[in-house]
mmCIF file of C-alpha atoms in Angstrom:
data_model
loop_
_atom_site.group_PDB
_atom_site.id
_atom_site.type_symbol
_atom_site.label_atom_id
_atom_site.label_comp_id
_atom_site.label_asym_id
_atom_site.label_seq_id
_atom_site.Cartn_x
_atom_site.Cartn_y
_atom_site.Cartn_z
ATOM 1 C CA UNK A 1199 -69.553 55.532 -19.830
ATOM 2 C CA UNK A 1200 -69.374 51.775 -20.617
ATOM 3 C CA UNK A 1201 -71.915 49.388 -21.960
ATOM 4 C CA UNK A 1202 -70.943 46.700 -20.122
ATOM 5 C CA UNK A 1203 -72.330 46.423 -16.134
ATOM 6 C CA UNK A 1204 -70.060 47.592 -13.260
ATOM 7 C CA UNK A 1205 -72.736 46.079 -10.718
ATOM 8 C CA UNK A 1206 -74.006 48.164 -8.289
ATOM 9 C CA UNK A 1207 -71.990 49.207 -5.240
ATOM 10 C CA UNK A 1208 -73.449 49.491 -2.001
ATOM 11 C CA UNK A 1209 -74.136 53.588 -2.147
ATOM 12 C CA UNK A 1210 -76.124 52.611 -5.231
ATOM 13 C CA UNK A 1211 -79.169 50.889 -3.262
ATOM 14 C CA UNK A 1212 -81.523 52.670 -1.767
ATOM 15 C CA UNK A 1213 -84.421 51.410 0.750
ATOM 16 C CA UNK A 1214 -87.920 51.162 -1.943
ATOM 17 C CA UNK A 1215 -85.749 50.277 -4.951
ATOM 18 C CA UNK A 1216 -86.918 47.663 -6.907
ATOM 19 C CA UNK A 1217 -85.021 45.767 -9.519
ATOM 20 C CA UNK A 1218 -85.825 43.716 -11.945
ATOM 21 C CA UNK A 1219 -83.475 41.031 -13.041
ATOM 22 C CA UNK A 1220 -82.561 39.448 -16.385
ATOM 23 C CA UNK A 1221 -82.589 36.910 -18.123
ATOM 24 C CA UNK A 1222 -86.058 34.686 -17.426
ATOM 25 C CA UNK A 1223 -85.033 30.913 -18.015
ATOM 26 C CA UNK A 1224 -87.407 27.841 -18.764
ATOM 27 C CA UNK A 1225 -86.389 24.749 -16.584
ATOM 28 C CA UNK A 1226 -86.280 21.809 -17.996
ATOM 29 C CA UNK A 1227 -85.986 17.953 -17.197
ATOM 30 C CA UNK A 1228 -82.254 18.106 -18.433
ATOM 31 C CA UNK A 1229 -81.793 21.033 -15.748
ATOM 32 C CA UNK A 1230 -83.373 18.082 -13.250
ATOM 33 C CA UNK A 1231 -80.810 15.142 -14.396
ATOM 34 C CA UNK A 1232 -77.769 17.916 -14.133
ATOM 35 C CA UNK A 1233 -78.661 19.146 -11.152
ATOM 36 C CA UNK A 1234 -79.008 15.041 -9.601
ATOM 37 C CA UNK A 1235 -76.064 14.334 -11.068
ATOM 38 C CA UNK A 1236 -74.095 17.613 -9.546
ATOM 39 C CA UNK A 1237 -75.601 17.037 -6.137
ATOM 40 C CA UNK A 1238 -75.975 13.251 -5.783
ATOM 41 C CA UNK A 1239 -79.736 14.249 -4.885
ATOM 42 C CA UNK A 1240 -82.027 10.939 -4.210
ATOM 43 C CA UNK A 1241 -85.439 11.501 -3.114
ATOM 44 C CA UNK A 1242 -87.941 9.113 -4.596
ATOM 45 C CA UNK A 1243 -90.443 12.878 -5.146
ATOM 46 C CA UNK A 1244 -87.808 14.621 -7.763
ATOM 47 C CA UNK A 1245 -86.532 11.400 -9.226
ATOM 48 C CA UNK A 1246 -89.696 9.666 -9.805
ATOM 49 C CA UNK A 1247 -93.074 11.016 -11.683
ATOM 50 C CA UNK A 1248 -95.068 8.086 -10.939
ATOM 51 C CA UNK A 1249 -93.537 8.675 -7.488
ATOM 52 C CA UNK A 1250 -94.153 12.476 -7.444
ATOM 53 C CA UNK A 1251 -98.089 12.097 -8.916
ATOM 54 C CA UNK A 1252 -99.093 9.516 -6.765
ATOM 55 C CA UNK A 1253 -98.392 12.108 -3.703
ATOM 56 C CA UNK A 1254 -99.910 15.288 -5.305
ATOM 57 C CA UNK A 1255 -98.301 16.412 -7.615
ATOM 58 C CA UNK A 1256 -99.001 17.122 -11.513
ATOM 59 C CA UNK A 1257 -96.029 15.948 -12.700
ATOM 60 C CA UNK A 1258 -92.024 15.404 -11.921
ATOM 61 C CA UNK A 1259 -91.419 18.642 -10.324
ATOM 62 C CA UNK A 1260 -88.453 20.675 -10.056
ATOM 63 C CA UNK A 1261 -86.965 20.400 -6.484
ATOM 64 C CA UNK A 1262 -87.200 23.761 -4.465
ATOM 65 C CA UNK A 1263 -83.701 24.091 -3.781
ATOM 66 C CA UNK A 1264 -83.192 24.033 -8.130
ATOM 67 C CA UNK A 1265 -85.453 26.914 -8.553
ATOM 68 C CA UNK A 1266 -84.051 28.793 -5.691
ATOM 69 C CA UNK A 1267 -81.002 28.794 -7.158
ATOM 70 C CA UNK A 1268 -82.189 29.426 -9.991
ATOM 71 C CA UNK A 1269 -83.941 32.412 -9.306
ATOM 72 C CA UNK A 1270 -80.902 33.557 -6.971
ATOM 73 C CA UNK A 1271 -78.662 33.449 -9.638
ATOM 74 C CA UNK A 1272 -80.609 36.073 -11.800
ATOM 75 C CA UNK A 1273 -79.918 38.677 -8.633
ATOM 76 C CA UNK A 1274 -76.452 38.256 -8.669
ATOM 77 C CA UNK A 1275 -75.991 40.614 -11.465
ATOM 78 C CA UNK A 1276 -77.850 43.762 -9.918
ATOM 79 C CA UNK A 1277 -77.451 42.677 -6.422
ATOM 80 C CA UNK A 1278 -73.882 40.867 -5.671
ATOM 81 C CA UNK A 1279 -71.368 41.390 -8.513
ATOM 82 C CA UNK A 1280 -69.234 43.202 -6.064
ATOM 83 C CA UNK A 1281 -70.442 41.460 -2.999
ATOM 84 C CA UNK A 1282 -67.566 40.602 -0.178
ATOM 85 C CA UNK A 1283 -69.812 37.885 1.100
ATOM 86 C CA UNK A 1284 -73.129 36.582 1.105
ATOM 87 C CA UNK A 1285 -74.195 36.615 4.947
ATOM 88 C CA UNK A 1286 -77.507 35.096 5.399
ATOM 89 C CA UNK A 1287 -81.132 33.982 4.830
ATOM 90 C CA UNK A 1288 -84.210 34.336 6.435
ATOM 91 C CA UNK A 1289 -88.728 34.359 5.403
ATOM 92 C CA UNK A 1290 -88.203 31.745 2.773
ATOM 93 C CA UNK A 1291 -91.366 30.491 1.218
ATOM 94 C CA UNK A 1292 -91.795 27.846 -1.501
ATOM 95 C CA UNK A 1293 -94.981 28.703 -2.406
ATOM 96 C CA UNK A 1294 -96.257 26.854 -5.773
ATOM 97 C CA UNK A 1295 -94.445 23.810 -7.097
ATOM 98 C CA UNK A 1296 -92.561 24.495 -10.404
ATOM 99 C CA UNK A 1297 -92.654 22.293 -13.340
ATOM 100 C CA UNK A 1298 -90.559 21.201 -15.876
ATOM 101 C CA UNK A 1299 -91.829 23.541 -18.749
ATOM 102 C CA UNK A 1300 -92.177 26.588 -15.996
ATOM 103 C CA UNK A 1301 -90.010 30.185 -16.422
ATOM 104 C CA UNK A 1302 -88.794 31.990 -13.840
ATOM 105 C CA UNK A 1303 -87.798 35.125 -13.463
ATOM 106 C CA UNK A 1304 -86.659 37.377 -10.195
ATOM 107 C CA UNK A 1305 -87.347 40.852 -8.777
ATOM 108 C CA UNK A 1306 -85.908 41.819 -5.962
ATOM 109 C CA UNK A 1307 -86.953 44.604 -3.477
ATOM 110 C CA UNK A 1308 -84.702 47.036 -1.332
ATOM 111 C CA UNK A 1309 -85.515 46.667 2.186
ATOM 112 C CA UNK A 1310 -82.400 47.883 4.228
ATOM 113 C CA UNK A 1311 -79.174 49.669 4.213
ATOM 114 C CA UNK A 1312 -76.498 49.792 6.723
ATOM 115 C CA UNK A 1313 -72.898 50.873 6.182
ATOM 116 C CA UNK A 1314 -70.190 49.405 8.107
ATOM 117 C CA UNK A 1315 -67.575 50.954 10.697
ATOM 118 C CA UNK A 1316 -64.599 50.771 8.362
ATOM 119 C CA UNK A 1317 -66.302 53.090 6.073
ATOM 120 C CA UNK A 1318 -65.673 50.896 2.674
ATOM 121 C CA UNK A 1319 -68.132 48.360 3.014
ATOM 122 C CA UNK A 1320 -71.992 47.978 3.934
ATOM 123 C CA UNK A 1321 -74.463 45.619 4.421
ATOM 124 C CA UNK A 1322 -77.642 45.287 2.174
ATOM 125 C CA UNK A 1323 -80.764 43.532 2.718
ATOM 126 C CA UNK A 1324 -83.292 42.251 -0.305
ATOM 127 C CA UNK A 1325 -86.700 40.464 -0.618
ATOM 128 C CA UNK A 1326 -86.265 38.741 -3.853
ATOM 129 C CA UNK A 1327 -89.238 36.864 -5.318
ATOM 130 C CA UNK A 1328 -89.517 34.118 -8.244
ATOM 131 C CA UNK A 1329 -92.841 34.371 -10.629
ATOM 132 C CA UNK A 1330 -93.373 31.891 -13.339
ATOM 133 C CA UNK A 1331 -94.540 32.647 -17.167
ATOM 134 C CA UNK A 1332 -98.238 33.207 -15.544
ATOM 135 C CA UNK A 1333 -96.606 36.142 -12.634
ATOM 136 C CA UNK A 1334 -97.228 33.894 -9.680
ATOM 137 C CA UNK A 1335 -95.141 33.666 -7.461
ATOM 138 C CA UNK A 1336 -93.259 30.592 -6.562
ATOM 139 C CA UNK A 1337 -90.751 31.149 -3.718
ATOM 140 C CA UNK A 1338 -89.749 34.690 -1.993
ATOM 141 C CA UNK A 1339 -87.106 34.618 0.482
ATOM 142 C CA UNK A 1340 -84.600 37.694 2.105
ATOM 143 C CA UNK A 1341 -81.069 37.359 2.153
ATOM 144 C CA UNK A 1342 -77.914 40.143 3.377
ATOM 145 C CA UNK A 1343 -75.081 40.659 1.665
ATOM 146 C CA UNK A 1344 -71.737 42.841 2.527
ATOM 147 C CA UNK A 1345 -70.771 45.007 -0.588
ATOM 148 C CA UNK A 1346 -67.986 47.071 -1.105
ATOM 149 C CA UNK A 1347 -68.064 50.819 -1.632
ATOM 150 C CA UNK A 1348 -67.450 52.600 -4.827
ATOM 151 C CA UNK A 1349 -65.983 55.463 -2.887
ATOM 152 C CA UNK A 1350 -65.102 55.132 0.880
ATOM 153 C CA UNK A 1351 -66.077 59.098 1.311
ATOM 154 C CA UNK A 1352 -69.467 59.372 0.232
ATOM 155 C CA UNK A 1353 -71.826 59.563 3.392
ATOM 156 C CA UNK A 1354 -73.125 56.697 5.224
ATOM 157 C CA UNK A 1355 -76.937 56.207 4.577
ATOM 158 C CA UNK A 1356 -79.744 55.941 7.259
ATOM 159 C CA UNK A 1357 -79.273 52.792 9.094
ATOM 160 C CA UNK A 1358 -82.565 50.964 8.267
ATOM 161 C CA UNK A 1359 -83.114 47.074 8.817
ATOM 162 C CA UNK A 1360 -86.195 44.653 8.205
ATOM 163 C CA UNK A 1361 -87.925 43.155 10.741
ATOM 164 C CA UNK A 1362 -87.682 39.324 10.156
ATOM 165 C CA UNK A 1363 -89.505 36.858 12.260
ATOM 166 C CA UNK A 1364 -87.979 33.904 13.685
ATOM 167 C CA UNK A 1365 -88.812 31.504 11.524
ATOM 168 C CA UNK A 1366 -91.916 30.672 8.784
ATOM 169 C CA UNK A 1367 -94.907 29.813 10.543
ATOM 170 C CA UNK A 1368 -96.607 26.653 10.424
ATOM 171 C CA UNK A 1369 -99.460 27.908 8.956
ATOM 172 C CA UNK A 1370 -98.035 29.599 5.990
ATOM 173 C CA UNK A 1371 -96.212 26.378 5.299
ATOM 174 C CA UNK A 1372 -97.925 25.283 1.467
ATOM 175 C CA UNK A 1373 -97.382 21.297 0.978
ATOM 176 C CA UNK A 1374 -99.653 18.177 -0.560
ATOM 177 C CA UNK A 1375 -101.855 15.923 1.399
ATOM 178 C CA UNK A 1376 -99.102 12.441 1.047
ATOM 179 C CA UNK A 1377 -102.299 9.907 0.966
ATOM 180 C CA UNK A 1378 -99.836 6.929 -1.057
ATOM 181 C CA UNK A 1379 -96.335 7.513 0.390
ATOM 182 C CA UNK A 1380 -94.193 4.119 -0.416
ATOM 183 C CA UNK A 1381 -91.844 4.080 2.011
ATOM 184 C CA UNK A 1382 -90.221 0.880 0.438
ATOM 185 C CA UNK A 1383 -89.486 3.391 -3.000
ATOM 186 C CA UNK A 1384 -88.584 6.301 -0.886
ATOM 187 C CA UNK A 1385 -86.047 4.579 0.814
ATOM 188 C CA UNK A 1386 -87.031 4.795 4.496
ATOM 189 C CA UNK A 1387 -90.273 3.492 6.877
ATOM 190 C CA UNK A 1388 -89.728 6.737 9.300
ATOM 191 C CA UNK A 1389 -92.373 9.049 8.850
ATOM 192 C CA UNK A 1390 -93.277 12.107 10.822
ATOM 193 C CA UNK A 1391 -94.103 10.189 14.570
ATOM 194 C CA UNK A 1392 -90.810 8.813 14.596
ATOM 195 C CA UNK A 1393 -88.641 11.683 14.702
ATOM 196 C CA UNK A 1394 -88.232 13.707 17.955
ATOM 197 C CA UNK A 1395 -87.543 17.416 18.836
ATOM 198 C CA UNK A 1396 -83.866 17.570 19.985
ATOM 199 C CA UNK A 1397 -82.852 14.550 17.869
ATOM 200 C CA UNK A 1398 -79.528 14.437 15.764
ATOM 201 C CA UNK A 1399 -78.879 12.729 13.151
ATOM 202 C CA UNK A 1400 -75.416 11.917 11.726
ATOM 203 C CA UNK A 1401 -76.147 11.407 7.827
ATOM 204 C CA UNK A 1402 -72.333 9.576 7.603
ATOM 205 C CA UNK A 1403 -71.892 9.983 4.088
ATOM 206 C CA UNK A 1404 -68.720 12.352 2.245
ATOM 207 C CA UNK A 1405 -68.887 13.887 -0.715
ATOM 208 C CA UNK A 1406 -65.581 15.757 -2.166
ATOM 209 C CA UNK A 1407 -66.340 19.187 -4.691
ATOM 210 C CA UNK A 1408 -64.043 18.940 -8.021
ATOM 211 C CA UNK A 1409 -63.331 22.182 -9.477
ATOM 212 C CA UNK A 1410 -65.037 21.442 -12.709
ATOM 213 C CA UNK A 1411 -68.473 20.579 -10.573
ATOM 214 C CA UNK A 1412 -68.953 23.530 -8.233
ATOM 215 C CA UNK A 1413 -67.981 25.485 -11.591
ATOM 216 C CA UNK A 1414 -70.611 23.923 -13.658
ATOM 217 C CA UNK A 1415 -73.567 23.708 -10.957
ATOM 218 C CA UNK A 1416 -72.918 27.596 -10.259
ATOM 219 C CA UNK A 1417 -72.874 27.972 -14.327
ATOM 220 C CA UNK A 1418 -76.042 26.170 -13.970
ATOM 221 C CA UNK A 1419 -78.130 28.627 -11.971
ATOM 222 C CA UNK A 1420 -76.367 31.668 -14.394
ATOM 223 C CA UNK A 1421 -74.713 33.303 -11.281
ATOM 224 C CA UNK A 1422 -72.288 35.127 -12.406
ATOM 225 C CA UNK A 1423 -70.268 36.106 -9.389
ATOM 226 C CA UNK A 1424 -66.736 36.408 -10.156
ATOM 227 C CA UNK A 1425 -65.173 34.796 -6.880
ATOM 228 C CA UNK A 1426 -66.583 31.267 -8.103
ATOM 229 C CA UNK A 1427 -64.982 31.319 -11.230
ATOM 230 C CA UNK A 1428 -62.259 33.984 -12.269
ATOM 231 C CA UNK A 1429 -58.941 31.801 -10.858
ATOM 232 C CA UNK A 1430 -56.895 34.880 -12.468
ATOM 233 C CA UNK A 1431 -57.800 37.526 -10.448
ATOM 234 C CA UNK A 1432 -58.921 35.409 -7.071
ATOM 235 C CA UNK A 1433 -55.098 34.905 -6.824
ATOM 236 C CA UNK A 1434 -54.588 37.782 -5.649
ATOM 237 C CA UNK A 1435 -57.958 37.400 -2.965
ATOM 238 C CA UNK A 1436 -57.768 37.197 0.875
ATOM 239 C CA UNK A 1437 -57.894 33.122 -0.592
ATOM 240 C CA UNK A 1438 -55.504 32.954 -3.100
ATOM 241 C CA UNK A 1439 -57.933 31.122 -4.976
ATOM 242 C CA UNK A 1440 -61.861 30.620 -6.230
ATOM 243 C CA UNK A 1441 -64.396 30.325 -3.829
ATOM 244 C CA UNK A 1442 -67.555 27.947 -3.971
ATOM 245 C CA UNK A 1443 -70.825 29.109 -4.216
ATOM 246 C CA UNK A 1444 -72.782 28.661 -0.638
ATOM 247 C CA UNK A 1445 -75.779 27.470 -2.469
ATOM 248 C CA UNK A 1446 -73.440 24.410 -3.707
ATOM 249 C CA UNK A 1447 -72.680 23.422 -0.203
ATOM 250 C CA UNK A 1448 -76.463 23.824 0.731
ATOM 251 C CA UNK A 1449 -77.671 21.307 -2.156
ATOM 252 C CA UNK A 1450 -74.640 18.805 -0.981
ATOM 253 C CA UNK A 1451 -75.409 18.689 2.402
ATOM 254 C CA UNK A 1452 -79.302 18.517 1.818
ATOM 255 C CA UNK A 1453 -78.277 15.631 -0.705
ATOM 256 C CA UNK A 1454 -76.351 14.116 1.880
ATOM 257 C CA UNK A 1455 -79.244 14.566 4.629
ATOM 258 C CA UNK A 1456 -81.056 11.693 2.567
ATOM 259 C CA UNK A 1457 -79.367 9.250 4.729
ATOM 260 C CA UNK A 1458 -81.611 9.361 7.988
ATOM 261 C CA UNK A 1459 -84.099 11.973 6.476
ATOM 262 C CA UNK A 1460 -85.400 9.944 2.990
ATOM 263 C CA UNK A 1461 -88.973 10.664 3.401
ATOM 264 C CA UNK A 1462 -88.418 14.765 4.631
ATOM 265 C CA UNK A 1463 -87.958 15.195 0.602
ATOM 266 C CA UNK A 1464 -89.899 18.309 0.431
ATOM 267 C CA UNK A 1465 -88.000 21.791 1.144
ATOM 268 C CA UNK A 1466 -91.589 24.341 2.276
ATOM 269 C CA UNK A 1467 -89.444 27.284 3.801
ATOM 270 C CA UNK A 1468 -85.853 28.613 4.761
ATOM 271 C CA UNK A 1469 -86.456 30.291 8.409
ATOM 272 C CA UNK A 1470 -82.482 31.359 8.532
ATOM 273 C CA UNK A 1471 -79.000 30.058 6.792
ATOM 274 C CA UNK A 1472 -75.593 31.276 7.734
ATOM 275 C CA UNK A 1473 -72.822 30.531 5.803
ATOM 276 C CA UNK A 1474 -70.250 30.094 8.216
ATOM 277 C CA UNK A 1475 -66.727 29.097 6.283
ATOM 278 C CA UNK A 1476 -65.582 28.698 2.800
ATOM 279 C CA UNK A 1477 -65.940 25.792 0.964
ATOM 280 C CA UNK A 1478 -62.648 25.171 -1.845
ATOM 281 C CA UNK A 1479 -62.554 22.800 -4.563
ATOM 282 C CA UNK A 1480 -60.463 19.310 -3.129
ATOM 283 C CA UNK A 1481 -62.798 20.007 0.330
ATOM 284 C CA UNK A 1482 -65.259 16.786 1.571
ATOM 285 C CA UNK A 1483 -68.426 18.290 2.430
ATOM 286 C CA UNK A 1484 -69.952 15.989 5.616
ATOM 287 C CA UNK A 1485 -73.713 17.234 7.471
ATOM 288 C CA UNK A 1486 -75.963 16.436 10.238
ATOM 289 C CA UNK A 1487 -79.286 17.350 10.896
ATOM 290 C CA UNK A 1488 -81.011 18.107 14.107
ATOM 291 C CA UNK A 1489 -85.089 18.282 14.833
ATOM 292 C CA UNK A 1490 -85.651 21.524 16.186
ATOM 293 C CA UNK A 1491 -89.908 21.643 15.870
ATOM 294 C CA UNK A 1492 -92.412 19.382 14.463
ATOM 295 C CA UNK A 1493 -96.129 20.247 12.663
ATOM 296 C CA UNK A 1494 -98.997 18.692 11.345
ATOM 297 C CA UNK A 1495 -100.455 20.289 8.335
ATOM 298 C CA UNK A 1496 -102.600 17.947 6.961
ATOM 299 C CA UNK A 1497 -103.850 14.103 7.758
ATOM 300 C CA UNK A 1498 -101.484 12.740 5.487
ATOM 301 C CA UNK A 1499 -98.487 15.321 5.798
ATOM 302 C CA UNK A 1500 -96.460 16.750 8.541
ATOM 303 C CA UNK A 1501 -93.350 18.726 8.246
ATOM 304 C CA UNK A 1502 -90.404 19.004 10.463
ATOM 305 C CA UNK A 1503 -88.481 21.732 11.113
ATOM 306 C CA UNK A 1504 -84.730 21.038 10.945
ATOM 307 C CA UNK A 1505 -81.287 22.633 11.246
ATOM 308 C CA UNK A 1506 -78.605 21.183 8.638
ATOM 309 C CA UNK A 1507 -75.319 21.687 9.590
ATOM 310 C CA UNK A 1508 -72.440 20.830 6.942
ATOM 311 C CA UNK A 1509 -68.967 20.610 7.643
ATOM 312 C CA UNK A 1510 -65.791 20.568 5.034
ATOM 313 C CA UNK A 1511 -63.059 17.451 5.982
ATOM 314 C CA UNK A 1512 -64.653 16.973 9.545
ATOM 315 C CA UNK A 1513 -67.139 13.599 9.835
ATOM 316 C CA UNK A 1514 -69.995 14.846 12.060
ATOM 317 C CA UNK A 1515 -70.248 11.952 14.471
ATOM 318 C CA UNK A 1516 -69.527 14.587 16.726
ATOM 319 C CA UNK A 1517 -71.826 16.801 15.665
ATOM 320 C CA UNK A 1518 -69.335 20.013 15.067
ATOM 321 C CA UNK A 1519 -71.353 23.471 15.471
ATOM 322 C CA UNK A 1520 -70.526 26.031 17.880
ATOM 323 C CA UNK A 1521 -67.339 26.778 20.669
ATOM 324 C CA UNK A 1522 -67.934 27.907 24.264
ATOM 325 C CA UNK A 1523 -67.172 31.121 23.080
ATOM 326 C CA UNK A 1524 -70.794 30.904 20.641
ATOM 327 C CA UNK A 1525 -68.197 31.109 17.769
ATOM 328 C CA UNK A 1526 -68.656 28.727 14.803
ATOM 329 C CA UNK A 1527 -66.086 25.659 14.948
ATOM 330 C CA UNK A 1528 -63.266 26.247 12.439
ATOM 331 C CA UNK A 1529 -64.589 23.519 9.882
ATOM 332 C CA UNK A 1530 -68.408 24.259 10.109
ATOM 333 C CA UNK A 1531 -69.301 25.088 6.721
ATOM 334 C CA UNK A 1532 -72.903 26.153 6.760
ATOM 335 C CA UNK A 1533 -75.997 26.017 9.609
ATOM 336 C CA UNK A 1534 -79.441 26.062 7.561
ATOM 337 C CA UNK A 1535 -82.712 26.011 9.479
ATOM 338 C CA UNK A 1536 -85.701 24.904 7.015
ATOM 339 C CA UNK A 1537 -89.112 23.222 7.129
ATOM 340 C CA UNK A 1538 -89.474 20.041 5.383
ATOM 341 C CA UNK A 1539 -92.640 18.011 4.629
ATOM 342 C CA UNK A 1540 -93.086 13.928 5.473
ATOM 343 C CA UNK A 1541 -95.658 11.753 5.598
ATOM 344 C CA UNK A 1542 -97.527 11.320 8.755
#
């Protein structure tokens, strides 16, 4: 018996079990100004309050992707210490704007099990949902994950596997009515009628992860997992070395998207995220962004739903996704389809 935690190991979930994770933290506007300066993040909404209030909201609020990671890293823990990989996303719903001031803290829910034909590995499925200090809850979203085994011989579970829609409907979309939207401060005058479904958009910009940054944005969010910062024993990894956390290369290439996307500042849902390579400290993370549906919500707000691709030492004037064979190109990093707000 040890006091310290093991993690759990993938015959240790079980469909129904809910867990509740540690460690509640209280964002603050430091957590804001690290995060900007980690990410390069410039939209006029989380930079600005006078910005921010004069489109709906109380005050300068936290951007979504900060509290999801936020509230991911408390799972990591219970849910991926001994994780091979992180495989995907899907039903992600920002549901109440968090403030500066706010605490969050995560439960996550079982939902499926399914071992893998090798015997020593298995995939497992959560619903993991962020409440603040008052128990609402703020953002929800599923996510997979491949864990090892603690023994290779104990029995394979009943396969069991949510059913996950397609993507977040329109209508559970939750965003402000934009009634004062400068588009001189936000940086751009295209606004929801000037984007069209099937466009691409080549955001140009590079920006190359340092060791020291991935490390300290990760050590932001309190994830703890062990491939992203023990260089010791990742030397002797299918790598050779650490690996950087997927949610790093999400906020980079939505940080990058500003460039052609200035006024889609506001992240409503995740409808799926793969990620599809490693990212390693040295790497230049480029992205591009395609418009794959559009949606009015209110008279002054629309949203758009995009996919954001990022790539690592590949400029995506060429748009780099997918082979003939449907396999991910070698340098494709991550492919994130999300619904963003803009002003109609």
């Amino acid at each position: 018996m040890t006091k310290s935690n093991p993690g759990h190991y993938f015959e240790d979930f079980k469909p129904g079990m809910e867990l509740v994770h540690a460690t509640p933290l209280t964002v603050s506007t430091g957590d804001i100004s690290l995060y900007r300066a980690l990410t390069g993040s410039r939209h006029a909404l989380y930079s600005a309050e006078t910005f921010a209030t004069a489109n709906g909201f109380d005050a300068l609020p936290i951007d979504p992707l900060l509290a999801f990671h936020v509230v991911f890293g408390k799972t990591v823990p219970d849910i991926s210490l001994n994780a091979v990989a992180n495989l995907g996303y899907a039903d992600g719903k920002f549901l109440k704007t968090v403030y500066p001031g706010d605490t969050l803290t995560a439960i996550s829910d079982v939902i499926g099990v399914k071992e893998n034909s090798n015997g020593k590995t298995g995939v497992v499925w959560v619903r993991t949902r962020g409440e603040n200090q008052r128990g609402e809850t703020v953002l929800s979203y599923v996510r997979w994950v491949m864990v090892h085994k603690k023994d290779p011989s104990s029995p394979a579970p009943d396969f069991t596997a949510p059913d996950l829609p397609d993507a977040v409907s329109p209508d559970d979309l939750v965003a402000p009515d934009y009634k004062d939207w400068n588009s001189a401060l936000a940086g751009s005058s295209w606004r929801y009628d000037d984007y069209e479904i099937g466009e691409k958009i080549d955001h140009v910009d590079g920006m190359t992860v340092e060791e020291a940054e991935h490390q300290t944005a990760t050590r932001l969010y309190q994830n703890t997992a062990k491939v992203h910062f023990d260089a010791h024993a990742q030397a002797g990894s299918r790598f050779g070395k650490r690996l950087i956390y997927g949610g790093v290369v999400i906020s980079i290439a939505r940080a990058l998207s500003f460039n052609g996307l200035e006024s889609a500042a506001q992240m409503l849902a995740i409808n799926a995220g793969t990620h599809a390579g490693p990212l390693f400290a040295g790497d230049t993370v480029y992205a591009w962004s395609e418009v794959l549906d559009k949606a009015e919500l209110s008279d002054g707000t629309g949203a758009l739903r995009l996919r954001l691709v990022a790539a690592k030492n590949h400029p995506c004037s060429d748009f780099p996704l997918k082979g003939e064979d449907g396999k991910y190109h070698a340098d494709v990093l991550l492919d994130f389809d999300y619904w963003a707000a803009i002003p109609r």
